[in-house]
PDB file of C-alpha atoms in Angstrom:
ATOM      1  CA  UNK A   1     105.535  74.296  93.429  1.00  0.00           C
ATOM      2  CA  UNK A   2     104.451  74.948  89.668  1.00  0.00           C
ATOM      3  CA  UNK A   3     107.253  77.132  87.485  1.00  0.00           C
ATOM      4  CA  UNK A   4     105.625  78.418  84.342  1.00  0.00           C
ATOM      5  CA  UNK A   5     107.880  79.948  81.453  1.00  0.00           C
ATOM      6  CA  UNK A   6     107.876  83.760  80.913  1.00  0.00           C
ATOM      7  CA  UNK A   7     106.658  82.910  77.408  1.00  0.00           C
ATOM      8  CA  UNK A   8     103.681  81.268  79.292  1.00  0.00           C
ATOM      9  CA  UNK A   9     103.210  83.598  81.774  1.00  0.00           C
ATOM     10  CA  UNK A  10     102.750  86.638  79.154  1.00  0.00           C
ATOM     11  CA  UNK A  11     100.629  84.011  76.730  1.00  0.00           C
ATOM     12  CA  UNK A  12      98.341  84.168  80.205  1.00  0.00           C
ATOM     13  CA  UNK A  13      98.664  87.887  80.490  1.00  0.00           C
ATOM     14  CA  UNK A  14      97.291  88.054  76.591  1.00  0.00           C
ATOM     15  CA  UNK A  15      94.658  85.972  77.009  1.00  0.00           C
ATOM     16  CA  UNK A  16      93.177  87.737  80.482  1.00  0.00           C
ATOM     17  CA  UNK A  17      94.014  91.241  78.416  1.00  0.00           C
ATOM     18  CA  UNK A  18      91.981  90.175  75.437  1.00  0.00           C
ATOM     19  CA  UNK A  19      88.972  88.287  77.728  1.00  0.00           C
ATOM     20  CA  UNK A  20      88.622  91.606  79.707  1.00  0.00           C
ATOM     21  CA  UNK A  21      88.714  93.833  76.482  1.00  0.00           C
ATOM     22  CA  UNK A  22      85.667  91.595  74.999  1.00  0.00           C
ATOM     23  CA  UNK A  23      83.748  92.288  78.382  1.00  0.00           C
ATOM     24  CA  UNK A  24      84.586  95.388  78.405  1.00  0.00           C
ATOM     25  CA  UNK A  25      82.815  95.705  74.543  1.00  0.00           C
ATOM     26  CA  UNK A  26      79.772  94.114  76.193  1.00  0.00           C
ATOM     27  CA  UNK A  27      79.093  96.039  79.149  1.00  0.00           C
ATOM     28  CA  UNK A  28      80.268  99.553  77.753  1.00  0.00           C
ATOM     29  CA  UNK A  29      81.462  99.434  74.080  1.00  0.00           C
ATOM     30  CA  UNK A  30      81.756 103.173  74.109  1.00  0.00           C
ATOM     31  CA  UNK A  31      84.948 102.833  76.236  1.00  0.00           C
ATOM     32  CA  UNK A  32      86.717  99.366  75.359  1.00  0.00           C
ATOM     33  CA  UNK A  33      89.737 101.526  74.632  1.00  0.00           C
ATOM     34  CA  UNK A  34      89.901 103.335  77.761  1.00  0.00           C
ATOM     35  CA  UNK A  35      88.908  99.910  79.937  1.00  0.00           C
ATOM     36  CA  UNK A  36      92.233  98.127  77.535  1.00  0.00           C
ATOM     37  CA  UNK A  37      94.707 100.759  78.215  1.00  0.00           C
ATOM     38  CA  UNK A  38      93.933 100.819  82.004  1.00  0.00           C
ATOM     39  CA  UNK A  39      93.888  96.762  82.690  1.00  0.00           C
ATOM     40  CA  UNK A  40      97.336  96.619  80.771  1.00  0.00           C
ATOM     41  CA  UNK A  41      98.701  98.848  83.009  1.00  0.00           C
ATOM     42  CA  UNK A  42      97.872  96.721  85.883  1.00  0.00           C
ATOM     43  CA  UNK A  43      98.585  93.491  84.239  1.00  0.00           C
ATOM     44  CA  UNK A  44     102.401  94.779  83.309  1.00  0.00           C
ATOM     45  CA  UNK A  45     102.665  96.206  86.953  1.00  0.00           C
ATOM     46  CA  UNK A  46     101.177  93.467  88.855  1.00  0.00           C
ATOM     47  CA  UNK A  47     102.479  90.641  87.018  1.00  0.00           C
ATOM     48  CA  UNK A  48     104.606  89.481  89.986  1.00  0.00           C
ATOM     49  CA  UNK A  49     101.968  89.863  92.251  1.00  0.00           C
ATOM     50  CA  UNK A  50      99.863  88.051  90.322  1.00  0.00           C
ATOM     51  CA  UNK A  51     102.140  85.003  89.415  1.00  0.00           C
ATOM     52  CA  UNK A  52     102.942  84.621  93.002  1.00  0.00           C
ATOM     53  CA  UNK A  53      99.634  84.789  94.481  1.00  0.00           C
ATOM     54  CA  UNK A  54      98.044  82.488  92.025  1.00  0.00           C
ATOM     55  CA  UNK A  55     101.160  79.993  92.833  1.00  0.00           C
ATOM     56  CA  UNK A  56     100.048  80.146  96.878  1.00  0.00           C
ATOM     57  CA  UNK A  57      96.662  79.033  95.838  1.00  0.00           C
ATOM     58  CA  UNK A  58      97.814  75.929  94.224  1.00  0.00           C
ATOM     59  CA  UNK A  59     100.027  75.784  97.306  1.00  0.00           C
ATOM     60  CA  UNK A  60      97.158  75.901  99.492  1.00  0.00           C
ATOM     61  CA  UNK A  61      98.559  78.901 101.602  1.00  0.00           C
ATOM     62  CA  UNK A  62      96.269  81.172 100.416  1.00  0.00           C
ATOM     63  CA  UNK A  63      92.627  79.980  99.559  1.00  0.00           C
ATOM     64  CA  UNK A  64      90.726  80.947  96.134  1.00  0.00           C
ATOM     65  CA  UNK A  65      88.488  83.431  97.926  1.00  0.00           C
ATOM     66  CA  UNK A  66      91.657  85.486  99.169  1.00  0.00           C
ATOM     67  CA  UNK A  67      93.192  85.401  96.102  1.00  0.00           C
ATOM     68  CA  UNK A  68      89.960  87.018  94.017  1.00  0.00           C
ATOM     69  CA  UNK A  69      90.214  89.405  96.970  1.00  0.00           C
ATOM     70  CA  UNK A  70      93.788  90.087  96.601  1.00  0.00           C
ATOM     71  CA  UNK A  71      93.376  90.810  92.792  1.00  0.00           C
ATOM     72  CA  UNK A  72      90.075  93.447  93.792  1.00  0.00           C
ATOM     73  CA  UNK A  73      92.078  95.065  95.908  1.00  0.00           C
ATOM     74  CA  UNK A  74      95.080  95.507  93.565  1.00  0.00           C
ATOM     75  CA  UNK A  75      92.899  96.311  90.439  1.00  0.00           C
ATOM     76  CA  UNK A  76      91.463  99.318  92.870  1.00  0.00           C
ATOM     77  CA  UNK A  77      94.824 100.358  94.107  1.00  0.00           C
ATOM     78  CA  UNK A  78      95.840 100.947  90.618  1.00  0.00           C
ATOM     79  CA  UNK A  79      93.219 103.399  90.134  1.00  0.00           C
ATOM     80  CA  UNK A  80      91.958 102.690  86.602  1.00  0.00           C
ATOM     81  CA  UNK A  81      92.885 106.194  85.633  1.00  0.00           C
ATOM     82  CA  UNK A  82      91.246 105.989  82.232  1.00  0.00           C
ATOM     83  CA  UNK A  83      87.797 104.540  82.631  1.00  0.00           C
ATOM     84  CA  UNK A  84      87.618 107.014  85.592  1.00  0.00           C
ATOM     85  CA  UNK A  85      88.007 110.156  83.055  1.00  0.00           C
ATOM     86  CA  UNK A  86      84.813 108.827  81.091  1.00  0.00           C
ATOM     87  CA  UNK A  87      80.923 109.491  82.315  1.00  0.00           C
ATOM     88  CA  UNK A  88      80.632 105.832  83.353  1.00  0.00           C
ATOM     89  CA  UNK A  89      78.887 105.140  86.408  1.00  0.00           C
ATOM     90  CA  UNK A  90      80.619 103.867  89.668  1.00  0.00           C
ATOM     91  CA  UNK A  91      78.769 100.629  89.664  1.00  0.00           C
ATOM     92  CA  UNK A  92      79.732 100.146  86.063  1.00  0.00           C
ATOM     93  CA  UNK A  93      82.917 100.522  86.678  1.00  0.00           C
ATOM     94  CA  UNK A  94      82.637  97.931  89.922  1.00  0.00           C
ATOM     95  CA  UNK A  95      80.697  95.360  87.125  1.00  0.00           C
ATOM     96  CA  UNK A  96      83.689  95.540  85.288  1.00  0.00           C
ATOM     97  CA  UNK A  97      86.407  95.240  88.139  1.00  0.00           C
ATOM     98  CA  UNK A  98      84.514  92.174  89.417  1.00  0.00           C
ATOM     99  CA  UNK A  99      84.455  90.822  85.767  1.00  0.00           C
ATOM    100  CA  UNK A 100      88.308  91.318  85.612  1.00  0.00           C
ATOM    101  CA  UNK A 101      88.546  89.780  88.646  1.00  0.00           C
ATOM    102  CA  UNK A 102      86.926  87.026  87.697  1.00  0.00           C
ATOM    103  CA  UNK A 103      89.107  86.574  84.349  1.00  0.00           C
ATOM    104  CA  UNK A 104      92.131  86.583  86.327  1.00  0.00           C
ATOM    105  CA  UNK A 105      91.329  84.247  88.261  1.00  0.00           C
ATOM    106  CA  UNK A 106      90.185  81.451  85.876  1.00  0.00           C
ATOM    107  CA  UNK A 107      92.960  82.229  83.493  1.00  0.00           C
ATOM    108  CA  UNK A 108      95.796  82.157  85.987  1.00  0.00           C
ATOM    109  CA  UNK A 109      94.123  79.179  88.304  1.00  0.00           C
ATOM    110  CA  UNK A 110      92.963  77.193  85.472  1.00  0.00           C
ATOM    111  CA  UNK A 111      96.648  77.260  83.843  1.00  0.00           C
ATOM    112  CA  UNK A 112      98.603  76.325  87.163  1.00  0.00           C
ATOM    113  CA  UNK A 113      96.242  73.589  87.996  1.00  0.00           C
ATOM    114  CA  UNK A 114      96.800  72.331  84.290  1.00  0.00           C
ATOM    115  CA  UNK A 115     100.578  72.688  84.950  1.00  0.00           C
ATOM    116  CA  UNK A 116     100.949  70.981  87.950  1.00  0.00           C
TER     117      UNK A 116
ATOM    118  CA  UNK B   1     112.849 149.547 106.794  1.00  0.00           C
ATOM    119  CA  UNK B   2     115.412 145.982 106.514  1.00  0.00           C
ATOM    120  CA  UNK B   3     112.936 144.742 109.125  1.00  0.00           C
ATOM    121  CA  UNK B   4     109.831 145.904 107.188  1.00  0.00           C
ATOM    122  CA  UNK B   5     111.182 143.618 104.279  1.00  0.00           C
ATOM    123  CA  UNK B   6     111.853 140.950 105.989  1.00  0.00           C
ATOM    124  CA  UNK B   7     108.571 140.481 107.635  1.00  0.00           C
ATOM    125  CA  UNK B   8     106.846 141.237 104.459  1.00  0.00           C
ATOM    126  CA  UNK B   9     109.558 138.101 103.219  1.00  0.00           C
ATOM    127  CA  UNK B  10     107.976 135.956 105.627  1.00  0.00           C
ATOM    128  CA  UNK B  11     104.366 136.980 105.168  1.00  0.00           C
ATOM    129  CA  UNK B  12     104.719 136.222 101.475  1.00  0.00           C
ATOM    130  CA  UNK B  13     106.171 133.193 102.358  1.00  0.00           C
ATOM    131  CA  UNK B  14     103.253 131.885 104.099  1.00  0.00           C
ATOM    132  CA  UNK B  15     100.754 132.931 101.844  1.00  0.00           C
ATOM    133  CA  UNK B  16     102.536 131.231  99.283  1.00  0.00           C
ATOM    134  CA  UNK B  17     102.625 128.113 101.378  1.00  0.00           C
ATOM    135  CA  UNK B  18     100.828 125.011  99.618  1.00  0.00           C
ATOM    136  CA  UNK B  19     101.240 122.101 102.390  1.00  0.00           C
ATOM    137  CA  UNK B  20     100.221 122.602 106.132  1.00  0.00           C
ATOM    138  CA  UNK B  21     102.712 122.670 109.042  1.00  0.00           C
ATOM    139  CA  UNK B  22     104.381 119.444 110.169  1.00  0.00           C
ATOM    140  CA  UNK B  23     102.632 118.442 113.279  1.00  0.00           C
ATOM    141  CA  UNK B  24     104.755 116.014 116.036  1.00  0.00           C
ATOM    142  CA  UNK B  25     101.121 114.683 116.942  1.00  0.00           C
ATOM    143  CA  UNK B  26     100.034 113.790 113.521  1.00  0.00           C
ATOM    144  CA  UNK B  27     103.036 112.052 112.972  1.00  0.00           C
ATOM    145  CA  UNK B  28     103.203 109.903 116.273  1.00  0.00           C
ATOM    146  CA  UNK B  29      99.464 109.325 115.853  1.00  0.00           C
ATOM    147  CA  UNK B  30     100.068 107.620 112.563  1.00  0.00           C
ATOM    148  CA  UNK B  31     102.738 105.993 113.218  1.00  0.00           C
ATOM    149  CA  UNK B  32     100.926 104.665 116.572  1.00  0.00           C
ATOM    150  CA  UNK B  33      97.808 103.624 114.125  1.00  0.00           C
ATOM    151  CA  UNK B  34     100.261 101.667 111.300  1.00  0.00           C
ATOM    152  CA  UNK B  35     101.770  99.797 114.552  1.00  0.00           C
ATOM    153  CA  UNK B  36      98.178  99.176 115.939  1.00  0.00           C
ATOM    154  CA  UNK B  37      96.838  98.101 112.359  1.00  0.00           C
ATOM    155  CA  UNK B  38      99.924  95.652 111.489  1.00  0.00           C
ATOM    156  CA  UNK B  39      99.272  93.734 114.956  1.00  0.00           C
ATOM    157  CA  UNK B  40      95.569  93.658 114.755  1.00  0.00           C
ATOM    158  CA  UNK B  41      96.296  92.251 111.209  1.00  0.00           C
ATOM    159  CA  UNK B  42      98.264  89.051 112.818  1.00  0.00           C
ATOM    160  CA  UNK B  43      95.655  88.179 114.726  1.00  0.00           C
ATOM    161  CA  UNK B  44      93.400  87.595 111.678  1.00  0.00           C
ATOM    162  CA  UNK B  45      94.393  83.768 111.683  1.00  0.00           C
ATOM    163  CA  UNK B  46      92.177  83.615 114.448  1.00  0.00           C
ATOM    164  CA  UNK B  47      88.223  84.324 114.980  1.00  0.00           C
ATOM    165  CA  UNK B  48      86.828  87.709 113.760  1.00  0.00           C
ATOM    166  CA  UNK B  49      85.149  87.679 116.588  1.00  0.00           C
ATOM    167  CA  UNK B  50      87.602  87.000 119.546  1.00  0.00           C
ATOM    168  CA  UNK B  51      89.045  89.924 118.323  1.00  0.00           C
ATOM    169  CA  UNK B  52      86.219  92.720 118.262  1.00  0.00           C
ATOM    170  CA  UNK B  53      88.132  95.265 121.225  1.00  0.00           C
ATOM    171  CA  UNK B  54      91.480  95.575 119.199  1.00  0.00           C
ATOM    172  CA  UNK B  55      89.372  95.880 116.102  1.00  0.00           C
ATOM    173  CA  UNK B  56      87.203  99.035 117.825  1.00  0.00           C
ATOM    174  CA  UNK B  57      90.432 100.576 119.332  1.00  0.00           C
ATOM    175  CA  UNK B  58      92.310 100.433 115.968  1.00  0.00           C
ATOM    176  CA  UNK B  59      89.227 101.645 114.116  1.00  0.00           C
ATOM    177  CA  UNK B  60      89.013 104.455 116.864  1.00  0.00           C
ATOM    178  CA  UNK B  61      92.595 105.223 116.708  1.00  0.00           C
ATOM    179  CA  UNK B  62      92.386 105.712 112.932  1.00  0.00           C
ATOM    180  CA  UNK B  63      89.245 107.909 113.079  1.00  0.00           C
ATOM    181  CA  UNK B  64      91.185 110.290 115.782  1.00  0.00           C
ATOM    182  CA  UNK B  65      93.812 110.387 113.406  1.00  0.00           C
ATOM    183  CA  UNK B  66      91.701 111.459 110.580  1.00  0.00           C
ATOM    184  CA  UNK B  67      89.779 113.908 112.159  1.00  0.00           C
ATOM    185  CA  UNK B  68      92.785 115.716 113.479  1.00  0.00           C
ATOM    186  CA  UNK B  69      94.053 115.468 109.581  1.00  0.00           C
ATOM    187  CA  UNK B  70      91.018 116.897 108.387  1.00  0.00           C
ATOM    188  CA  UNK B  71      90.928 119.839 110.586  1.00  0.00           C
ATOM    189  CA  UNK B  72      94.408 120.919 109.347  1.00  0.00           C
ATOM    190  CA  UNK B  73      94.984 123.787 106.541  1.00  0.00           C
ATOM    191  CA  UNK B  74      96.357 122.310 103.202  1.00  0.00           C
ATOM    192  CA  UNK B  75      96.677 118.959 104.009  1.00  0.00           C
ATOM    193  CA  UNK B  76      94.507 117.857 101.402  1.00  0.00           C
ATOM    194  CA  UNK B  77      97.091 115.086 100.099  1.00  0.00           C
ATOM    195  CA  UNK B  78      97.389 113.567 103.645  1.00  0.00           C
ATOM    196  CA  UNK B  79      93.888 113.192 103.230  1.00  0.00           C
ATOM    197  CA  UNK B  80      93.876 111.479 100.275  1.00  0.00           C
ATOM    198  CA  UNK B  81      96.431 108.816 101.409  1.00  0.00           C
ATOM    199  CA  UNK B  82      94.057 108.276 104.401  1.00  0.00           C
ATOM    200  CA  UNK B  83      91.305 107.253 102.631  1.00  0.00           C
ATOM    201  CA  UNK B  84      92.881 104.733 100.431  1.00  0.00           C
ATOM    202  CA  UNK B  85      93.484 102.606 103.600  1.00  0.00           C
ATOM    203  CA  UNK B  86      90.486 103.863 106.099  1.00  0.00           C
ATOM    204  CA  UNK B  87      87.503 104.844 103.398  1.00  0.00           C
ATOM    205  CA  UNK B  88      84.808 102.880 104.208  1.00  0.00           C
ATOM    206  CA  UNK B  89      83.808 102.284 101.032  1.00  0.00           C
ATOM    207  CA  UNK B  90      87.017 100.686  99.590  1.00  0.00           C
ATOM    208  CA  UNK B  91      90.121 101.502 101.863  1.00  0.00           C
ATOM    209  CA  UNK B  92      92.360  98.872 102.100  1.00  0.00           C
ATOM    210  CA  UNK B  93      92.419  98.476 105.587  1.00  0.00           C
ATOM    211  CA  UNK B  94      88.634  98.537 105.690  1.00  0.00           C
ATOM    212  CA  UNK B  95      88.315  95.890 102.840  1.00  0.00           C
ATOM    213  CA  UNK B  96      90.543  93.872 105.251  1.00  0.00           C
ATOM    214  CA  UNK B  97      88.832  94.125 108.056  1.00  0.00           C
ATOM    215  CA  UNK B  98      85.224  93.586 106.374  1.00  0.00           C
ATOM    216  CA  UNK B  99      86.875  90.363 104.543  1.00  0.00           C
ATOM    217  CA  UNK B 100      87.856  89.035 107.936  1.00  0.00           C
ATOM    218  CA  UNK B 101      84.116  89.445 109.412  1.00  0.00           C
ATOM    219  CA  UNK B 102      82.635  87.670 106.047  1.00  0.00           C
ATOM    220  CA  UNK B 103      85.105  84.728 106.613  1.00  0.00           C
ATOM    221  CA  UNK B 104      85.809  84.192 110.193  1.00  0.00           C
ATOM    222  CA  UNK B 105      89.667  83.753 109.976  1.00  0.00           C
ATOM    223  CA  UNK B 106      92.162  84.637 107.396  1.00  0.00           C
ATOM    224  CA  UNK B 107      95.104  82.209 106.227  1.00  0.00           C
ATOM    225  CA  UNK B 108      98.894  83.642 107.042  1.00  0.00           C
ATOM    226  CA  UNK B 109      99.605  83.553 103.226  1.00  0.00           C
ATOM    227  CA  UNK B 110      96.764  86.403 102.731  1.00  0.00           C
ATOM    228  CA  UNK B 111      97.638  88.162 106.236  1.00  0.00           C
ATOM    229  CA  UNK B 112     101.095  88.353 105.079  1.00  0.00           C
ATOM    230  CA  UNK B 113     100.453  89.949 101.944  1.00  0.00           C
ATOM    231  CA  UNK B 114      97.631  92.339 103.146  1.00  0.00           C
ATOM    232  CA  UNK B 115     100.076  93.711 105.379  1.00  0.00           C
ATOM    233  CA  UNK B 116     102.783  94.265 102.923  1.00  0.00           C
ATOM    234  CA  UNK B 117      99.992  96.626 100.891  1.00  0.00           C
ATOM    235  CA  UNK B 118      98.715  98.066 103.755  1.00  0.00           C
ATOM    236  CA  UNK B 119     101.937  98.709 105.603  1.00  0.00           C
ATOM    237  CA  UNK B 120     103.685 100.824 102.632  1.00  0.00           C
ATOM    238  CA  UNK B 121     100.277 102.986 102.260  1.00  0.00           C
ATOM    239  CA  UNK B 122     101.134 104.224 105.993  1.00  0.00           C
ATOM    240  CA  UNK B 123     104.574 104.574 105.301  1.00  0.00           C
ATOM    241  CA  UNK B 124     103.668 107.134 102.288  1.00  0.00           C
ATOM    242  CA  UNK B 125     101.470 108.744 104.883  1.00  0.00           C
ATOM    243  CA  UNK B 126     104.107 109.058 107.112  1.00  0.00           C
ATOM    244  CA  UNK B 127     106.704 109.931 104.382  1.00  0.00           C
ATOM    245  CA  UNK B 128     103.873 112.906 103.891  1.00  0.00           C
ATOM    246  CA  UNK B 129     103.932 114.096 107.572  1.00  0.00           C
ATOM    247  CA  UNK B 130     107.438 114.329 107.359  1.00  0.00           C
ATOM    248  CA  UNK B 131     107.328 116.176 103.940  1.00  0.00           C
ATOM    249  CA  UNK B 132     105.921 118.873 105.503  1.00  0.00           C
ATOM    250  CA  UNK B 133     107.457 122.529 106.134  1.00  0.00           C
ATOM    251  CA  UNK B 134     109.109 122.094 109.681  1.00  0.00           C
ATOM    252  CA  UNK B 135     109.231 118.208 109.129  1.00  0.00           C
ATOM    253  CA  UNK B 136     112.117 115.864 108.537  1.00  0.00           C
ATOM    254  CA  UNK B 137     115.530 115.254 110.226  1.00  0.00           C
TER     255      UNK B 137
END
């Protein structure tokens, strides 16, 4: 079992907030703001999810592959209200998801394995 | 002429209504389909495929469900609660099942938190049943 500080856990939270806001310039710069505002929601009201899940994978109770799918599933159930207002296309919007996803998963992975 | 007003009362009443009817077989069904779904989710620890006849009954179950939902007046909001768990394109319960198939067997850590998402997305679908004019204790 790894603890990590709430100072580190929100350093974590910055650094997945500003990585997705950077791929969000590159795949539609038009609406970085719109792509920001809509992953902060979900990283300040999935943050325990998050934490915990990540800590099961360097557990080994729940395997990388079920954690990316955990995160997709909890990225679509918070609706991305925002980038969903805009003209962007569906599978834009999916390119982007599965970029967050991916984001999330190094970031929070990469710092528990470090930790441990 | 009292009686005149109060059937016009009621008349206005219903035109004025903006949620359909509770309905006792809408509610068991989805209750019956949350119970179904939460079991067949336990068994995901074990092969996909061992467990294709629970996996077409729930599937079935849910689709009766659905259709009976969709054939009801103003009950667009029930609707929308069904198809964040059985849209096959995305529902949650969906996802769950296609990640199963792609992987064989799930680990308890996953099953256990699938079901905790999954499980209060049929309780708001319930809580909506119950919501409705006629419904609750």
């Amino acid at each position: 079992m790894t603890f990590l500080t709430p100072k580190q856990i929100d350093d974590l939270l910055k650094q997945i907030l500003n990585q997705t806001v950077s791929l969000a310039q590159k795949l539609f710069d038009k609406y970085w703001k719109e792509a920001r505002l809509d992953i902060q929601t979900f990283l300040t009201n999935s943050k325990g999810n998050l934490i915990r899940w990540a800590q099961e994978v360097t557990d080994k109770k729940i395997s990388q592959d079920e954690f990316n799918e955990l995160v997709k599933e909890q990225i679509a159930l918070s609706e991305l209200h925002a980038i969903k207002q805009t003209d962007l296309k569906d599978v834009e919007i999916d390119t982007f998801v599965s970029g967050a996803t991916s984001i999330i998963t190094t970031v929070l992975l990469s710092a528990l394995t470090v930790a441990k | 002429m009292k009686r005149a007003c109060v059937l016009l009362s009621g008349l206005f009443l219903a035109a004025c209504q903006t949620t359909s009817q509770y309905d006792e077989w809408a509610y068991q069904k989805v209750t019956a389909c949350k119970a179904e779904v939460l079991l067949l989710m336990d068994h995901a620890s074990t092969p996909f495929a061992d467990n294709k006849d629970q996996i077409d009954s729930a599937d079935l179950h849910i689709a009766e469900a659905l259709e009976f939902d969709k054939g009801r007046p103003l009950n667009n909001a029930k609707i929308k609660e069904w198809n964040i768990i059985a849209d096959p394109n995305g529902g949650s319960y969906d996802e769950f099942v296609r990640f199963w198939h792609e992987h064989g067997t799930l680990s308890k850590g996953f099953i256990s938190e699938s079901k905790t998402v999954i499980s209060s997305q049929f309780d708001q679908l319930i809580q909506t049943e119950r919501n409705k004019v006629g419904g609750g204790e």
